Coordinates of C-alpha atoms in Angstrom, one line a residue:
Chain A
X12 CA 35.7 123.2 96.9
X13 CA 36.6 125.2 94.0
X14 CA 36.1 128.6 95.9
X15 CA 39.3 131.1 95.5
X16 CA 41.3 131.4 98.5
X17 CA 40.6 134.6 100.6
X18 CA 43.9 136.0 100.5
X19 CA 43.6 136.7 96.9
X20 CA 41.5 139.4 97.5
X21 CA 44.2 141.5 98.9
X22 CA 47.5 139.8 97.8
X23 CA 48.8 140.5 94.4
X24 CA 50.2 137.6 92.7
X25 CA 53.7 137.6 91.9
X26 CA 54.8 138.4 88.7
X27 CA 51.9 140.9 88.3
X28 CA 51.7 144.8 88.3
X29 CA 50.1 146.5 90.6
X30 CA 48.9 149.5 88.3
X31 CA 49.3 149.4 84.6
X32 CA 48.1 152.0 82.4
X33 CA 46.5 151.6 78.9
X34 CA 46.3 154.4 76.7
X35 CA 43.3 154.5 74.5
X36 CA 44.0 154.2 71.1
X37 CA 40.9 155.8 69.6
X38 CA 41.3 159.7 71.8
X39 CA 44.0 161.4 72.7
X40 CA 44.6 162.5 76.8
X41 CA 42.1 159.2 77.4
X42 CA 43.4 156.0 79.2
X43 CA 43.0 153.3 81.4
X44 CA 44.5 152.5 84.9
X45 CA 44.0 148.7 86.2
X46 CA 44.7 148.8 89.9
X47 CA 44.9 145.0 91.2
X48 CA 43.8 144.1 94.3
X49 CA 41.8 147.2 95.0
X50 CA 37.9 148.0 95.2
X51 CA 35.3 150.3 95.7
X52 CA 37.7 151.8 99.0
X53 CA 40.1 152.8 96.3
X54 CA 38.5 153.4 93.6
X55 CA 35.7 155.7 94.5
X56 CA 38.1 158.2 96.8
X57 CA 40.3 158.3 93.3
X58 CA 36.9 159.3 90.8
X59 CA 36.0 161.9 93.0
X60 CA 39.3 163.3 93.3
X61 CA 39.7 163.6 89.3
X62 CA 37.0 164.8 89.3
X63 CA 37.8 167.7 91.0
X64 CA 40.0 168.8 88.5
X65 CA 38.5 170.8 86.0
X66 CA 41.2 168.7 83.4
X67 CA 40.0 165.8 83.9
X68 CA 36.8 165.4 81.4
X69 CA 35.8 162.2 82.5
X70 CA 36.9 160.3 85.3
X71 CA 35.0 156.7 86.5
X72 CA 36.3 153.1 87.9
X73 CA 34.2 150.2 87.4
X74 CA 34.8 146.7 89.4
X75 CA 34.1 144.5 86.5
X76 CA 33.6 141.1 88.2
X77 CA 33.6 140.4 91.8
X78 CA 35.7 137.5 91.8
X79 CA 38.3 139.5 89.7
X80 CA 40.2 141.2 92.2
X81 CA 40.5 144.6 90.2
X82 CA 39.4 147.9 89.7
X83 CA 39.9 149.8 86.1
X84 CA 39.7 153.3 86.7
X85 CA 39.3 155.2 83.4
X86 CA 40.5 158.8 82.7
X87 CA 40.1 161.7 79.8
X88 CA 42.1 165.2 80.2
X89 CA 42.0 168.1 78.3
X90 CA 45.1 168.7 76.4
X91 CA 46.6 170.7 79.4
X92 CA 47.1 167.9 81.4
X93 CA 47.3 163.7 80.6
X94 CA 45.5 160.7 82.5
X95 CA 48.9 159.6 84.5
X96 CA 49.3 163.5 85.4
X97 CA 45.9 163.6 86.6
X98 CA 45.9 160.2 88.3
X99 CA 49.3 161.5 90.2
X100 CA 48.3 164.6 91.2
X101 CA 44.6 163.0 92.9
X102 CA 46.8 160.3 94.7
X103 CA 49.2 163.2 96.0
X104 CA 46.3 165.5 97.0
X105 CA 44.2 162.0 98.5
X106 CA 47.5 161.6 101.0
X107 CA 47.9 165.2 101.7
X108 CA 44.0 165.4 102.8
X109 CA 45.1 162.6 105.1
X110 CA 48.0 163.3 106.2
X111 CA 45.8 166.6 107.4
X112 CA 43.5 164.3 108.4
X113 CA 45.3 162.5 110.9
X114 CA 47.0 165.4 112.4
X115 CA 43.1 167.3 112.8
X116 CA 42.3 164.5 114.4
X117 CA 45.6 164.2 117.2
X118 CA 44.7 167.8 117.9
X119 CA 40.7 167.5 118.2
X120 CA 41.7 164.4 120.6
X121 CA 43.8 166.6 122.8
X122 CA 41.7 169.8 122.8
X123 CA 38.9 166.9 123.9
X124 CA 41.2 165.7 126.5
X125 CA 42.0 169.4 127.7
X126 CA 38.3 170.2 128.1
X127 CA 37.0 169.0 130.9
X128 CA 40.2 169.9 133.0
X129 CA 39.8 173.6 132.0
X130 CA 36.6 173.2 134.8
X131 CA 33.3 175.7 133.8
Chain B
X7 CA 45.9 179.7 110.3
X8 CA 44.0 182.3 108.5
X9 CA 45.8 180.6 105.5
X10 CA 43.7 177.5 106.7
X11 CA 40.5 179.0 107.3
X12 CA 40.9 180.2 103.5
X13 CA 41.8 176.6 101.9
X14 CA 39.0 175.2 103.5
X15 CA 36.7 177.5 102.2
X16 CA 38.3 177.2 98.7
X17 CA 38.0 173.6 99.5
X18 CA 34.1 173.9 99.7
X19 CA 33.4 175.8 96.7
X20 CA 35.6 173.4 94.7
X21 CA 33.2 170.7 95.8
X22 CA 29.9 172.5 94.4
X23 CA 31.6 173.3 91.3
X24 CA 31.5 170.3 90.0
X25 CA 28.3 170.2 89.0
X26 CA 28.7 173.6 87.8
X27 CA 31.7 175.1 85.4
X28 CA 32.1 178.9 87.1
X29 CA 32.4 177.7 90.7
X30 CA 35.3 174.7 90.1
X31 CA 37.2 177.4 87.9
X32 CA 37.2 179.5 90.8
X33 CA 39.5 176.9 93.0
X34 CA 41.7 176.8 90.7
X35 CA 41.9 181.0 90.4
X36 CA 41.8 181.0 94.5
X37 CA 44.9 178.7 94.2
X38 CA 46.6 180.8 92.0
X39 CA 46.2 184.0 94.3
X40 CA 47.0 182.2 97.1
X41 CA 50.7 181.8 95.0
X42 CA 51.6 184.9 93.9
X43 CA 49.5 187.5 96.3
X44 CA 51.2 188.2 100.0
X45 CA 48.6 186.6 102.6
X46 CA 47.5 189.6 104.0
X47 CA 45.4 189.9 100.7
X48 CA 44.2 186.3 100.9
X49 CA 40.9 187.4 103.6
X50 CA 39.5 190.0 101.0
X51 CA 40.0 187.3 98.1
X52 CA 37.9 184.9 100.1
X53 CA 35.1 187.6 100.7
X54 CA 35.3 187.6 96.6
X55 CA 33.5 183.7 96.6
X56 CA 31.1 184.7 98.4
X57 CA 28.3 184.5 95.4
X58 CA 30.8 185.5 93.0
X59 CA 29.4 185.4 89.5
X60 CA 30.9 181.9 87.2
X61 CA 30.9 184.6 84.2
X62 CA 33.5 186.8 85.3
X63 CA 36.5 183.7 85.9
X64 CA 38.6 184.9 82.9
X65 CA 38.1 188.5 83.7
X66 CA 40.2 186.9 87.2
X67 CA 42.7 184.7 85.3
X68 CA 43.4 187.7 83.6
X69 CA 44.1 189.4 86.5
X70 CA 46.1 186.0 88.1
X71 CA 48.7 186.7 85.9
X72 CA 48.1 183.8 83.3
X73 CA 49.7 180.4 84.2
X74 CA 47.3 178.5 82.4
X75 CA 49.1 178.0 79.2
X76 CA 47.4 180.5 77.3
X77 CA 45.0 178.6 75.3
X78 CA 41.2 178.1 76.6
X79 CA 40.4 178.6 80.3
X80 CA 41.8 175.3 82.1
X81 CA 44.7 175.8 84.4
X82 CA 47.8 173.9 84.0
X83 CA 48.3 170.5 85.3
X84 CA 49.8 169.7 88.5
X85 CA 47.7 172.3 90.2
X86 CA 46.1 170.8 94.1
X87 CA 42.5 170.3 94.4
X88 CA 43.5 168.8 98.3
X89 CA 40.6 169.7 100.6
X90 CA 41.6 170.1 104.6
X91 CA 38.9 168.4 106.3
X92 CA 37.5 169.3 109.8
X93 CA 37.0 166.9 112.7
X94 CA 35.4 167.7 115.9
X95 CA 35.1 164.8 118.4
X96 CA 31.5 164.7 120.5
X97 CA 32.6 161.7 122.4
X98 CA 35.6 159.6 122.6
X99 CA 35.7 156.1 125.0
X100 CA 37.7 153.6 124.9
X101 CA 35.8 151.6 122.3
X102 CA 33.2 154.0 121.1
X103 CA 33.4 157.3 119.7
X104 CA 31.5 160.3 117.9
X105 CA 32.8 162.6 115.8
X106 CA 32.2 165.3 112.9
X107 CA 34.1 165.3 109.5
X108 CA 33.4 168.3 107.9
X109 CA 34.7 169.7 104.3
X110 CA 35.1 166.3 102.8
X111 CA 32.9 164.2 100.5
X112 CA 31.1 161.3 101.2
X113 CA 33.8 159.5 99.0
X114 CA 36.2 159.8 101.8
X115 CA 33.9 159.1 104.7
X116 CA 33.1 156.0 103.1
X117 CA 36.5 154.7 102.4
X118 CA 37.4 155.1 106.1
X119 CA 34.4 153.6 106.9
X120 CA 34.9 150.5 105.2
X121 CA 39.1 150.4 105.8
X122 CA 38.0 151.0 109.6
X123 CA 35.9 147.4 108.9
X124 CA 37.7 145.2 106.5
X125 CA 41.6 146.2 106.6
X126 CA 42.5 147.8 110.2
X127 CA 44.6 145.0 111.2
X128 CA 44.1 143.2 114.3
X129 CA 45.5 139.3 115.7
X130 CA 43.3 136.8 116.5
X131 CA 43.6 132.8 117.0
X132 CA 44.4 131.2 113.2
X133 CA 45.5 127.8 113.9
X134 CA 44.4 125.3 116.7
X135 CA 46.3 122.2 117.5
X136 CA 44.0 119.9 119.7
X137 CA 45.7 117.7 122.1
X138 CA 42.6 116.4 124.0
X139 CA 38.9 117.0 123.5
X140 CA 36.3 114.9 125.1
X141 CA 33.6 118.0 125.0
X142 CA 30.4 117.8 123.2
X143 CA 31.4 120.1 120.6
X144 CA 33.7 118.8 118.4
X145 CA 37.1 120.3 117.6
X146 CA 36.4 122.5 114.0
X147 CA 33.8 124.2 116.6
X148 CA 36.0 124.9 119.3
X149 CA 38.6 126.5 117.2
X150 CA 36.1 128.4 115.4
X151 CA 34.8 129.5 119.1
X152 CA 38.5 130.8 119.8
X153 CA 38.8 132.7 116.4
X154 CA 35.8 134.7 117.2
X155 CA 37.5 136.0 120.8
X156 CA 38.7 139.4 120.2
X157 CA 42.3 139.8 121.5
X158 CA 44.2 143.2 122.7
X159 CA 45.8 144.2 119.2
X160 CA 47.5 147.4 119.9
X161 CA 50.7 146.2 118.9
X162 CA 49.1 144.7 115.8
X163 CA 50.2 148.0 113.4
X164 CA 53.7 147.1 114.0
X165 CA 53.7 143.1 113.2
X166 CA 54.1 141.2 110.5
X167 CA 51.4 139.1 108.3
X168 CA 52.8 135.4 108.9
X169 CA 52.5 135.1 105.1
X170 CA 55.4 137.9 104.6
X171 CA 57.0 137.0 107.4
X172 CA 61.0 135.7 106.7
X173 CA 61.8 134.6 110.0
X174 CA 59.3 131.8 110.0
X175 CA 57.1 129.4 108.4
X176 CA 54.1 130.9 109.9
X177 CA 53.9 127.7 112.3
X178 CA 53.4 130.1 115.4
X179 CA 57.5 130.3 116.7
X180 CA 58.0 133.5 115.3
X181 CA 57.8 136.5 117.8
X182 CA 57.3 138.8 114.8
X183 CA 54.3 137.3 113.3
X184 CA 51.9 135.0 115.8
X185 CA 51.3 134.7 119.8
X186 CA 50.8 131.4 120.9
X187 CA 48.1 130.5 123.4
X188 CA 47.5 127.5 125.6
X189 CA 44.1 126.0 127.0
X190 CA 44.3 123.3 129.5
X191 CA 40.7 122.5 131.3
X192 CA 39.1 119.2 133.1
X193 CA 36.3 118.7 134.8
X194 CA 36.9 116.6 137.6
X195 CA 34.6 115.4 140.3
X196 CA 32.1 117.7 141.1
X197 CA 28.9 117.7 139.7
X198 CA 28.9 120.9 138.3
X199 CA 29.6 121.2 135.1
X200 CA 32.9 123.3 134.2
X201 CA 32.6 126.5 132.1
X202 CA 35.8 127.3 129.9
X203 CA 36.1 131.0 128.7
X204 CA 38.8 133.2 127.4
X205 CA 40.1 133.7 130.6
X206 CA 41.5 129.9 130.6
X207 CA 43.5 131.0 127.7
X208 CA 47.3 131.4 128.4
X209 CA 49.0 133.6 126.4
X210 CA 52.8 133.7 125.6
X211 CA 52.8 137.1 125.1
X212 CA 51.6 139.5 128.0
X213 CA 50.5 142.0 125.1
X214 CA 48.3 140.0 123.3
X215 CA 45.2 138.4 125.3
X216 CA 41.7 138.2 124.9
X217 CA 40.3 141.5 125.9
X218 CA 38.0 141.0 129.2
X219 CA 41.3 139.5 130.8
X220 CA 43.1 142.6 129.6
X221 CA 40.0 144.6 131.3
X222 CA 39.9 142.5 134.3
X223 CA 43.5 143.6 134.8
X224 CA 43.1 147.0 134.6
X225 CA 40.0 146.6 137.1
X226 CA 42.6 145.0 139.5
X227 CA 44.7 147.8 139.1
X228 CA 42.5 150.9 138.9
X229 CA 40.8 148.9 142.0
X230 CA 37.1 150.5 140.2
X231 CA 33.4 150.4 141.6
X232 CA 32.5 147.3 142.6
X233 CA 29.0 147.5 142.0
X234 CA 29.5 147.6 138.3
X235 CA 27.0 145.4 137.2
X236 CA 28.6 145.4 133.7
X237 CA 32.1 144.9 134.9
X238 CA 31.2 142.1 137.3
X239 CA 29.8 140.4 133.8
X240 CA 33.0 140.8 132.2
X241 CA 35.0 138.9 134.4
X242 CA 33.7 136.1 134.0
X243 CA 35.0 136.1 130.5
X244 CA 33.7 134.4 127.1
X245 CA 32.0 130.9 127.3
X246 CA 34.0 128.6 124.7
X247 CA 32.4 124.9 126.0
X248 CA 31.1 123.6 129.0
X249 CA 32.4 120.7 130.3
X250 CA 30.7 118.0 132.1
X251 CA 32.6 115.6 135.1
X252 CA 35.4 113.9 133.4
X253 CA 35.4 115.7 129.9
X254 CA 38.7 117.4 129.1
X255 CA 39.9 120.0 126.9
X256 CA 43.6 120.7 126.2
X257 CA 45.1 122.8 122.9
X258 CA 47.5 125.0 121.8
X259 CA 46.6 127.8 119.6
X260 CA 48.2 130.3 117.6
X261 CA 47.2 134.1 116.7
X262 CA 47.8 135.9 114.0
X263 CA 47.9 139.2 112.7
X264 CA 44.8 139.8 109.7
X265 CA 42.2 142.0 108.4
X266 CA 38.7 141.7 108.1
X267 CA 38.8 141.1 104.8
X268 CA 40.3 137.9 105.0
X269 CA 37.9 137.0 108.1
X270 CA 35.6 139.1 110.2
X271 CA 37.0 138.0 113.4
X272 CA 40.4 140.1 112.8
X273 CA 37.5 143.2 112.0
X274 CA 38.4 145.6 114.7
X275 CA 35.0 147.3 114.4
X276 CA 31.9 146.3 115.9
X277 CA 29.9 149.2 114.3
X278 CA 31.2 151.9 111.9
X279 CA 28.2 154.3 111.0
X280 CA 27.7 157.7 109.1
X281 CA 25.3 159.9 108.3
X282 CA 24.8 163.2 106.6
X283 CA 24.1 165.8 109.1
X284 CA 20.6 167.1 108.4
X285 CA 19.5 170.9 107.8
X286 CA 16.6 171.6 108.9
X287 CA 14.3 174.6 108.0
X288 CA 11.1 175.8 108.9
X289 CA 8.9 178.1 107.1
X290 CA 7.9 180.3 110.2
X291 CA 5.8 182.3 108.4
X292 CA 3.7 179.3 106.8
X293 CA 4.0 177.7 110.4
X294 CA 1.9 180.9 111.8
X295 CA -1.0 179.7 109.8
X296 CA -1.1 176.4 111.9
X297 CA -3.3 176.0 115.0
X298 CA -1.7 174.6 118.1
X299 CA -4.0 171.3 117.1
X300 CA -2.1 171.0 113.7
X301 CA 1.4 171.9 115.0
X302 CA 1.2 169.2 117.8
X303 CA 0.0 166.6 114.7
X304 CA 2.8 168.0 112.4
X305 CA 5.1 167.5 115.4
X306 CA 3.5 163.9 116.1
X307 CA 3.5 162.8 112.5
X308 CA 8.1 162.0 112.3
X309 CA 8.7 158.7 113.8
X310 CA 11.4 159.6 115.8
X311 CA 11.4 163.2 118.0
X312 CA 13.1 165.7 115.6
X313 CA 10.6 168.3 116.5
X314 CA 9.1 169.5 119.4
X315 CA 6.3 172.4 120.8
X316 CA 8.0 175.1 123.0
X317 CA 5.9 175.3 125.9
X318 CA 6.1 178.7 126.1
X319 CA 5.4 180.5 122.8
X320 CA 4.0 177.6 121.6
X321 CA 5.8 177.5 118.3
X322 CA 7.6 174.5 116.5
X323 CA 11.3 174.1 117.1
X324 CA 13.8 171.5 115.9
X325 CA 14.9 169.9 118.8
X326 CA 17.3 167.3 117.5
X327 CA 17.7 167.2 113.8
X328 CA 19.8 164.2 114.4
X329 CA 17.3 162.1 114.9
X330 CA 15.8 162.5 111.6
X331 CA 16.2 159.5 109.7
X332 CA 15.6 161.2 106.4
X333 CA 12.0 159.2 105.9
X334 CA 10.4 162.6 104.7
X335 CA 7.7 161.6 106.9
X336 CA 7.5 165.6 108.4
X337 CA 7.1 166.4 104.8
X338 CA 4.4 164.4 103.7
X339 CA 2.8 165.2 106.5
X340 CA 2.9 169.2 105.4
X341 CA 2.1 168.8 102.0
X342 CA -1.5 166.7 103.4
X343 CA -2.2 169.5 105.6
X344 CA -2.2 172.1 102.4
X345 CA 1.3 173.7 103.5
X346 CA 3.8 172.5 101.5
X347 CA 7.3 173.8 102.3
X348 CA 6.7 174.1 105.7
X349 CA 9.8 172.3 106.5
X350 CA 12.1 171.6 104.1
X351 CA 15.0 169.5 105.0
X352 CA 18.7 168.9 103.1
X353 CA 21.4 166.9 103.7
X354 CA 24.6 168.7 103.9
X355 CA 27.3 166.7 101.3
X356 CA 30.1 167.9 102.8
X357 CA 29.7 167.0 106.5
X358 CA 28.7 163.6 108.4
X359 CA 28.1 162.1 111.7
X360 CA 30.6 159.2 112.5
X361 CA 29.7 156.3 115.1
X362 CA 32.7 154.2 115.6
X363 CA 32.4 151.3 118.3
X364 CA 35.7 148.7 118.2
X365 CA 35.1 144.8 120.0
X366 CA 37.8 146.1 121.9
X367 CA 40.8 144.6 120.1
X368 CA 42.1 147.8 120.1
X369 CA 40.7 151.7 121.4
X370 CA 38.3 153.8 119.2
X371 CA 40.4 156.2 118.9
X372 CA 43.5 153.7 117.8
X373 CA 40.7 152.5 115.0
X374 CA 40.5 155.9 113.3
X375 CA 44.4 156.6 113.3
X376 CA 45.1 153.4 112.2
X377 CA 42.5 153.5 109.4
X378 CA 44.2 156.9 108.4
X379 CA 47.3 155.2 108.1
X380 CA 46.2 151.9 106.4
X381 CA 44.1 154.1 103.5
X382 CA 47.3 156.6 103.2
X383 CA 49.2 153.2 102.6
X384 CA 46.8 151.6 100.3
X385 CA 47.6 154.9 98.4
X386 CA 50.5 154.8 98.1
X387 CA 50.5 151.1 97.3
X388 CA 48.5 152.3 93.6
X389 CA 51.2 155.0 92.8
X390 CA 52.2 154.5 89.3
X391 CA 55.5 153.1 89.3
X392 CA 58.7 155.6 87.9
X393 CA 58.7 153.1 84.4
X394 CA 54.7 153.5 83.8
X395 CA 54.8 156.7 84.2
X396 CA 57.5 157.9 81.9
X397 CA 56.3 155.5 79.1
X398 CA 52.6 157.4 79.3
X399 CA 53.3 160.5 79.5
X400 CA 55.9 160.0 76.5
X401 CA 53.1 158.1 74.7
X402 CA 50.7 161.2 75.5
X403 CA 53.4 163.5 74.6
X404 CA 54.0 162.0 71.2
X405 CA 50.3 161.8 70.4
X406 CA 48.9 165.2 72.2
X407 CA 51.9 167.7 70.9

């Protein structure tokens, strides 16, 4: 009846940003990024990545309602660095592990192919 | 690729460090070398990590030459923290594989878990237009039924979603966006009663059909066994409604590209497992104590067969850790018998054990390239746009100096 359609999930509204960053007005290097459309897929892949940089002093992502098709993903930096650096620079190193990724995988596929040729 | 042997051993040590300070430094100072020195000095620098103290990380910097801008001990932004994973495929079928990720976090294995699930695209029937139905089932039912048959979707990466699609309304006469199938079916005098399956469904486009006819075909041509039970079950494709004499079905229907999100019949995955491959240990010291009684109880006591007795020396070995299910059972059963860490047992956070199966919509293999693609695309859908990113790092300029 009243029940959202399930294309919402994934289709940002028009009109709406997709990311939008809010600095925190109480500390400085501390802000937050609300990714529409995204979840958990997103959102944990992009914590653990902050927080593999020692800059980052606290990274975490909440999903705060699951019928609101959002993630907020909140960052804090040392003064070397700032949350949209931070944020960049995990993205960038998220789609160069990838990018590795997909090419470990063509070549695992076609050493796996070669093997049993090669004959014992 | 000794240069890659290095990063992914600078990878794993940046992964323990984050629960302690020393070890994530040292990434960082193993990044920095890996800039300035010539890489015939990069092998000794690795030996270096090898149990290298935390404390003496600015006694390095200093020796890195100092990029970090001088104040504290935190590198410079900008630096990469990108890990090179490892894969090594066990198994690989047309819709079922096994493989090892290595020298990644579970973070990652779980995101391509779940785009493997809910966002590989795939095209399956959307829209049914009933002409005639005089079946017992009535039509909502039917057009569910057809949903639910998994089509051949390899060509699904490269369409369109109807709802983006400018050529077309989405009303199925669009070769971009939808296939359009026909059913025509009647059961006429005979007494038996009629089964329709998928392989009454006509499709438009010779691409996209429901799988077993896809399979069938390529029986047919590869001319295979014909005492494949399993095949031989295939061909006769999948029951929609049975129709008894006189009873008619006729319909159009129209497919369309979707993800599993929207509705699990576009899911190309039928399973999509991982696990954390196990370490196991045994004390064999502690295990000397044991009689042959208490090892054959110890080895009796793990609900599935990890361990086993060689029949030889007579001594516990681990004969398939990956059966473990992590229920500590083995464990329990050491500490009853007075030995405890007899067998300890860890999960290793940077490696898993991926079981992929696909309905067959499209290949195993297909699944895990295309759910490398989707997730590199979902990532670079939450890129901060060139306006947002200008106006924060001016507001964090203005404010941080």
């Amino acid at each position: 009846m009243n029940a959202p359609d399930r294309y919402e999930r994934f289709v940002v509204p028009e009109g709406t940003k997709k990311v939008s960053y809010e600095r925190d007005t109480k500390i400085v290097n501390a802000g937050s990024f609300t990714i529409e459309r995204e979840d958990h897929t997103i959102g944990n892949i992009l914590r653990m990545q902050l927080h593999r940089d020692p800059n980052v002093l606290f990274a975490g992502y909440k999903l705060p309602h699951p019928l609101q098709y959002k993630i907020i993903v909140r960052v804090h930096t040392a003064n070397q660095s700032t949350p949209t650096q931070a944020y960049t620079q995990a993205i960038n190193d998220l789609d160069k592990e990838l990018e590795n990724l997909k090419q470990a995988f063509e070549d695992e596929k076609n050493r796996y192919e070669e093997r049993p040729k090669q004959g014992y | 690729m000794e240069e890659c042997n290095v990063e992914a051993l600078v990878g794993n040590d940046g992964d323990g460090g984050q629960a302690t300070k020393g070890g994530l430094e040292f990434t960082v100072e193993q990044y920095k070398l890996e800039l300035l020195e010539p890489y015939s000095l990069l092998l000794p620098s690795v030996v270096l990590v090898v149990g290298f103290p935390p404390k003496s990380k600015t006694l390095l910097f200093g020796g890195g030459g100092g990029g970090g801008g001088g104040s504290m001990d935190r590198p410079a932004a900008g630096a990469s923290y990108q890990r090179f994973p490892r894969v090594r495929i066990r198994e690989l079928k047309d819709d079922y594989a096994k493989f090892e990720l290595r020298d990644t976090d579970a973070s990652m294995a779980n995101a391509l878990r779940r785009v493997m699930i809910a966002e590989v695209p795939t095209v399956a029937i959307d829209l049914v237009e009933i002409e005639v139905n005089s079946s017992v089932l009535n039509d909502e039912f039917i057009a569910h039924r057809l949903g639910l048959i998994p089509l051949t979707s390899a060509a699904a990466m490269g369409m369109r979603f109807s709802r983006d699609c400018d050529a077309c309304d989405g009303d199925g006469s669009c070769e971009y966006c939808s296939v359009e199938f026909h059913l025509a079916a009647r059961a006429t005098d005979s007494d038996q009663t009629l089964e329709v399956t998928s392989n009454d469904l006509r499709s438009t486009d010779p691409k996209v059909c429901p799988v077993d006819q896809a399979r069938a075909y390529q029986h047919a041509l590869g001319g295979s066994e014909p005492f494949d039970t399993a095949a031989a079950a295939d061909q006769r494709g999948i029951l929609i409604v049975k129709l008894r004499r006189g009873q008619e079905l006729r319909l159009r229907a129209i497919a369309r590209k979707g993800i599993g999100k929207d509705h699990a019949k576009w899911s190309p995955a039928a399973t999509v497992t991982f696990m954390y491959e196990p370490e196991i240990r045994i004390n064999e010291e502690l295990m000397e104590t044991l009689t042959l009684d208490e090892k054959r109880s110890l080895v009796e006591s793990s609900p599935t067969k990890v361990f086993n007795i060689d029949p030889n020396t007579q001594q516990v070995v681990v004969e398939d850790p990956e059966a473990y299910t992590y229920d500590d059972e083995v464990i329990k059963k050491a500490d009853a018998m007075g030995k405890p860490g007899l067998i300890e047992i860890n999960a290793k956070e940077d490696s898993f054990i991926f079981t992929v199966e696909t309905t067959g919509a499209i290949t195993a293999y297909d699944l895990i390239m295309n759910a490398i693609t989707v997730l590199r695309q979902k990532l670079d859908g939450v890129r901060l746009q060139d306006d947002d990113g200008d106006l924060g790092e001016l507001g964090a300029h203005l404010v941080g100096g």
